[in-house]
C-alpha positions as a Python dict, from the first residue, in 0.01 Angstrom:
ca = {
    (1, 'X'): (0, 0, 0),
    (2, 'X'): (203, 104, 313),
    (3, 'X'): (572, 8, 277),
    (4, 'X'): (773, -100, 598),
    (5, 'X'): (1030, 103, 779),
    (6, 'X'): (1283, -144, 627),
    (7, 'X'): (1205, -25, 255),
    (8, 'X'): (1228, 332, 351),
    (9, 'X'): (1579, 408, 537),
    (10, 'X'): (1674, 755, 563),
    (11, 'X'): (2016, 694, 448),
    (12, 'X'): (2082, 1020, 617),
    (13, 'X'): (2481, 968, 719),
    (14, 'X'): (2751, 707, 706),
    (15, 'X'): (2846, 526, 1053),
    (16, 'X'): (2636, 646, 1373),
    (17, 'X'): (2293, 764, 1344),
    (18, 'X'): (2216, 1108, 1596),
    (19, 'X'): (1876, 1114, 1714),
    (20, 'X'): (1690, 1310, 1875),
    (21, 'X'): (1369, 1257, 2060),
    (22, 'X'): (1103, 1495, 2144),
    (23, 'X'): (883, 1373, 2395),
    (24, 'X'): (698, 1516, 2632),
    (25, 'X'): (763, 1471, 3059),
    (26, 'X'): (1131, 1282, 3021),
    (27, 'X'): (1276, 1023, 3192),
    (28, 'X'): (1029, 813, 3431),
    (29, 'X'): (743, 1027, 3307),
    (30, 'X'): (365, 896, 3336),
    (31, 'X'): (200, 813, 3067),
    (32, 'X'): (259, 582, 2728),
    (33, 'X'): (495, 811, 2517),
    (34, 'X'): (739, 861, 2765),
    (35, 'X'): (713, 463, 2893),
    (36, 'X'): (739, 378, 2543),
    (37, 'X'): (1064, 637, 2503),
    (38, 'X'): (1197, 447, 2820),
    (39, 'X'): (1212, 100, 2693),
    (40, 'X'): (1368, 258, 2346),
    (41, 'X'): (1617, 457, 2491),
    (42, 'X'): (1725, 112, 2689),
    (43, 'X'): (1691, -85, 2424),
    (44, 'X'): (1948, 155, 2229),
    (45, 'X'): (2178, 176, 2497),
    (46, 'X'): (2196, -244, 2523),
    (47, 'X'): (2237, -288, 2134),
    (48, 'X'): (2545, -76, 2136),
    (49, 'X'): (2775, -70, 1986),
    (50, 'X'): (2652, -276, 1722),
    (51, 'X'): (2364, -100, 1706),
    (52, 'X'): (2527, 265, 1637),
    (53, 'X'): (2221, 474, 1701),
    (54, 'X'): (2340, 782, 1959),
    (55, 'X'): (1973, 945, 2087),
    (56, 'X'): (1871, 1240, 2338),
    (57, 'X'): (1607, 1327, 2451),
    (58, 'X'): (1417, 1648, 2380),
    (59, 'X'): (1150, 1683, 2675),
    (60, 'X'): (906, 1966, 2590),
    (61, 'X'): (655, 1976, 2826),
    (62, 'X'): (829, 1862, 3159),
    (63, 'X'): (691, 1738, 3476),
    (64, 'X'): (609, 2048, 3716),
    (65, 'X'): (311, 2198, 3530),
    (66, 'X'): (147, 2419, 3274),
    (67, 'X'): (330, 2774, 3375),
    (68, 'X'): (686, 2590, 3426),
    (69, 'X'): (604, 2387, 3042),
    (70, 'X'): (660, 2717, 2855),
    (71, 'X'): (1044, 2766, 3002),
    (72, 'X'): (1060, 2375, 2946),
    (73, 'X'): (947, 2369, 2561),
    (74, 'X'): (1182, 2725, 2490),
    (75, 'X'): (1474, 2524, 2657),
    (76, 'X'): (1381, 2234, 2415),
    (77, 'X'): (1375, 2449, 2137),
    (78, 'X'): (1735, 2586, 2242),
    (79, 'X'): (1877, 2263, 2334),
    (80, 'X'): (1774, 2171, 1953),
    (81, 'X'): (1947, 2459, 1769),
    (82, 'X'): (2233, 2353, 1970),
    (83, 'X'): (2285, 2025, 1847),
    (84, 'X'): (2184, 2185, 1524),
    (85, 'X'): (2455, 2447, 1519),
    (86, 'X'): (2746, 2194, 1608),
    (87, 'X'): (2604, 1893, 1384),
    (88, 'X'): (2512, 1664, 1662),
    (89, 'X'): (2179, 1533, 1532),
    (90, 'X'): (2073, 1363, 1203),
    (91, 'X'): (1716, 1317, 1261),
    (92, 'X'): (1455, 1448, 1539),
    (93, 'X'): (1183, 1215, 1626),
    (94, 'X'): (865, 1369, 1704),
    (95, 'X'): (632, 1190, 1959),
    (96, 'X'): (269, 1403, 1815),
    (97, 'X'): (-29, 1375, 2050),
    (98, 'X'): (-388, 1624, 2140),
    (99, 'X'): (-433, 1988, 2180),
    (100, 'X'): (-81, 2133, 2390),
    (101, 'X'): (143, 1870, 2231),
    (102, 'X'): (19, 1974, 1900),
    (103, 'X'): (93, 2316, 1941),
    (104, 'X'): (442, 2246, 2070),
    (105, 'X'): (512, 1958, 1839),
    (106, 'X'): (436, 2178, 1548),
    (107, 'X'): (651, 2459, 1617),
    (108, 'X'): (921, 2192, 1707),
    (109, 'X'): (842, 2082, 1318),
    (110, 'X'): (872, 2450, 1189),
    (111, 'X'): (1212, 2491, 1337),
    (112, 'X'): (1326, 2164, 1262),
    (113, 'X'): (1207, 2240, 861),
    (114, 'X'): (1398, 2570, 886),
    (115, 'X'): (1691, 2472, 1034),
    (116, 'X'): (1705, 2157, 714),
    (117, 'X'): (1649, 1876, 1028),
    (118, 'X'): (1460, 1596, 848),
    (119, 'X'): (1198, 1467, 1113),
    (120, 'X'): (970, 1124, 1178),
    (121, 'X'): (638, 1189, 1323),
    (122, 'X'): (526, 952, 1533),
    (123, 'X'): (141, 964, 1619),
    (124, 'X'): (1, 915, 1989),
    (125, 'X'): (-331, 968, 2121),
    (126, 'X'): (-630, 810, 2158),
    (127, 'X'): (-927, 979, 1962),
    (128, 'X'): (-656, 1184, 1752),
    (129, 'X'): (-900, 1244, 1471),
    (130, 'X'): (-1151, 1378, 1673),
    (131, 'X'): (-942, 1641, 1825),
    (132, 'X'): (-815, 1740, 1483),
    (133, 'X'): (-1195, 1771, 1398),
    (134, 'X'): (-1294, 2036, 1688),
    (135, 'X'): (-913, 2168, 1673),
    (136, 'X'): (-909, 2551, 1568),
    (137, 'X'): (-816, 2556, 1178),
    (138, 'X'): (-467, 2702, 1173),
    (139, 'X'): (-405, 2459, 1407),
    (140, 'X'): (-511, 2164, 1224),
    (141, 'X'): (-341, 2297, 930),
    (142, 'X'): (-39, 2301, 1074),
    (143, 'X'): (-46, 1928, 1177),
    (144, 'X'): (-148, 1856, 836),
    (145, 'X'): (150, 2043, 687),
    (146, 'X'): (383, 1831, 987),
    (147, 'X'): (275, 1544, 848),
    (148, 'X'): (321, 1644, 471),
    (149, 'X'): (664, 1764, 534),
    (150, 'X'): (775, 1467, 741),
    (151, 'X'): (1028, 1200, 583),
    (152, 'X'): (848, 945, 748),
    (153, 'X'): (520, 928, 1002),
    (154, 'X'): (471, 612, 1245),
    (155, 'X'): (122, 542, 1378),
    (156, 'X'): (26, 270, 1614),
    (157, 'X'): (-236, 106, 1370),
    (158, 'X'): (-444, 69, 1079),
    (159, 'X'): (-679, 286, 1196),
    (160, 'X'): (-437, 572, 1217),
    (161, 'X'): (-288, 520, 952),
    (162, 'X'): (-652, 534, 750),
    (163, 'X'): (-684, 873, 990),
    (164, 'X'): (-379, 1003, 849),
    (165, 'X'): (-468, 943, 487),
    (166, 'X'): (-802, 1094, 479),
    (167, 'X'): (-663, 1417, 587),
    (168, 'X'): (-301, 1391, 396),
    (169, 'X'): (-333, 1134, 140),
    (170, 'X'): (36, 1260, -28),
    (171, 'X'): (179, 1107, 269),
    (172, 'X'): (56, 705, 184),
    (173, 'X'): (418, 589, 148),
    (174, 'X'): (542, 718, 465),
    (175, 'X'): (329, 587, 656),
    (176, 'X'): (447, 292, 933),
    (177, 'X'): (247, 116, 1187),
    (178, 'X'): (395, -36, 1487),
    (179, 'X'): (246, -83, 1756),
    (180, 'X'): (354, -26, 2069),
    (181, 'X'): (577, -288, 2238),
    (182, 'X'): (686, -353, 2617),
    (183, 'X'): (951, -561, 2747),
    (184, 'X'): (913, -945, 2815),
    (185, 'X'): (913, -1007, 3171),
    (186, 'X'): (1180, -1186, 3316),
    (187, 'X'): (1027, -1348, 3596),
    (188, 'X'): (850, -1697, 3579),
    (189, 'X'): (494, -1716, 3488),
    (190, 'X'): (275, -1834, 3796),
    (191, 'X'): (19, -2062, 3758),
    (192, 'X'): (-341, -1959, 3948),
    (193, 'X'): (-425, -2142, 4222),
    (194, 'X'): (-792, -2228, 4018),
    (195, 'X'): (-956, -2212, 3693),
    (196, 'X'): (-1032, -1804, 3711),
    (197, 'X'): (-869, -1565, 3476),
    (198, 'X'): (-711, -1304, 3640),
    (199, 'X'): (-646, -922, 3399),
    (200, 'X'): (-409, -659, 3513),
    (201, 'X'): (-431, -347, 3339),
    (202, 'X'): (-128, -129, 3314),
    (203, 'X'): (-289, 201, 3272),
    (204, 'X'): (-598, 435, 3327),
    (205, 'X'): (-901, 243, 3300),
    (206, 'X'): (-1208, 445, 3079),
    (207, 'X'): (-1356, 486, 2783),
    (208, 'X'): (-1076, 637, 2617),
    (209, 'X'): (-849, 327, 2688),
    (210, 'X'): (-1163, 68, 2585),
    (211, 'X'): (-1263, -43, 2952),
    (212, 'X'): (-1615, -60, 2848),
    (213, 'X'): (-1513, -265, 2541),
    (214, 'X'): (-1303, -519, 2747),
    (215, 'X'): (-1574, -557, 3030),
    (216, 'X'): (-1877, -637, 2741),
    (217, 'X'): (-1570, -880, 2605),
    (218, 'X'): (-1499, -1069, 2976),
    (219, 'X'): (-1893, -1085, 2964),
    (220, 'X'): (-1951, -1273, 2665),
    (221, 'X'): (-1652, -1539, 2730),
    (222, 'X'): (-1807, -1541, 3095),
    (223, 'X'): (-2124, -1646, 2952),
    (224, 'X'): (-1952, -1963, 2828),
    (225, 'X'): (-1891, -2080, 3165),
    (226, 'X'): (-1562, -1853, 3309),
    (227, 'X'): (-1524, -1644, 3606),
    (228, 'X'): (-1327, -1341, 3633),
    (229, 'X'): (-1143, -1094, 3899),
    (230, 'X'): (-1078, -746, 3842),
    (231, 'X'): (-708, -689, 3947),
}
């Protein structure tokens, strides 16, 4: 069986805990890691100092393209054996996702194993498996051996974690899932002005993200006598 995050603490130093967090665009980037990073790295910063959890972020891939991404990823990797060399970081944190993150993610997992950095994987990306499937074979390899030599690996479901198994099963008691998790909004609820459900979705809307899915869904409960708005 999976074991929690809980039963498996690193136990890696006494007092504050140094993280650091390779993701890929930064502060304010689009898309879910870096929201997700956002609402962590706020969350971290509010709990203090009770909390006792200093984090910084690694970006790898930036915001300004695929040319300026390599400079980006080698400043990353410097940036790294920096905190490395004066014993600023405990842990690095490594957000994993398809095709260009995978390259840089494991390199980023290479170094971290040579310089003796224990890392957390921490699986995004819809359709994951798939990619690994079609993904050239030194390449899927080397996620395989990220995940193998990983103290722990987070994925955001059963399903992942099942994904995860299949190709590593050595890894079945590092394995967390947690899903992903968004502020609660501080603003009062309104109520609609009539009996229609009203869905907003956060996010790009296809196939990848289960559009189709929710649409067949709204159809079936619509079929039992409720209207609905796309908003």
């Amino acid at each position: 069986m999976l074991r929690s995050g809980e039963e498996r603490s690193l136990h890696l130093i006494e007092g504050r805990l140094r993280v650091a967090v390779a993701t890929p665009l930064g502060l304010d980037g689009r898309g879910g890691i870096d929201r997700l990073n956002d609402s962590i790295f706020e969350t971290i910063e509010q709990q203090q100092p009770h909390l006792n959890v200093e984090a910084s972020r690694l970006v790898t891939r930036g915001q300004r393209g695929l040319i300026v991404a390599q400079f980006v990823f080698a400043i990353a990797l410097l940036k790294f054996a920096w905190l490395v060399l004066f014993r600023r970081i405990d842990v690095l944190h490594i957000h994993l996702s398809n095709w260009g993150s995978s390259y840089r993610k494991t390199v980023m997992g290479a170094a971290a194993r040579l310089l003796r950095v224990p890392y957390v994987v921490h699986l995004h990306g819809s359709g994951f498996d798939e990619f690994l499937a079609v993904a050239p074979t030194r390449l899927a390899r080397a996620v395989d051996l990220l995940f193998l030599k990983s103290v722990q690996i987070v994925v955001l479901g059963e399903y992942w974690a099942h994904a995860v198994l299949m190709r590593v099963p050595q890894v079945r008691d590092k394995i967390t899932v947690l899903p992903n998790a968004t502020k609660l909004s501080s603003k009062p609820q309104l109520q609609a002005p009539d009996s229609r459900i009203r869905i907003t979705c956060l996010g790009q809307l296809g196939e990848r993200k289960g559009t189709p899915q929710l649409i067949a869904a709204l159809q079936t409960v619509s079929s039992a006598g409720c209207l609905f708005r796309a908003g």
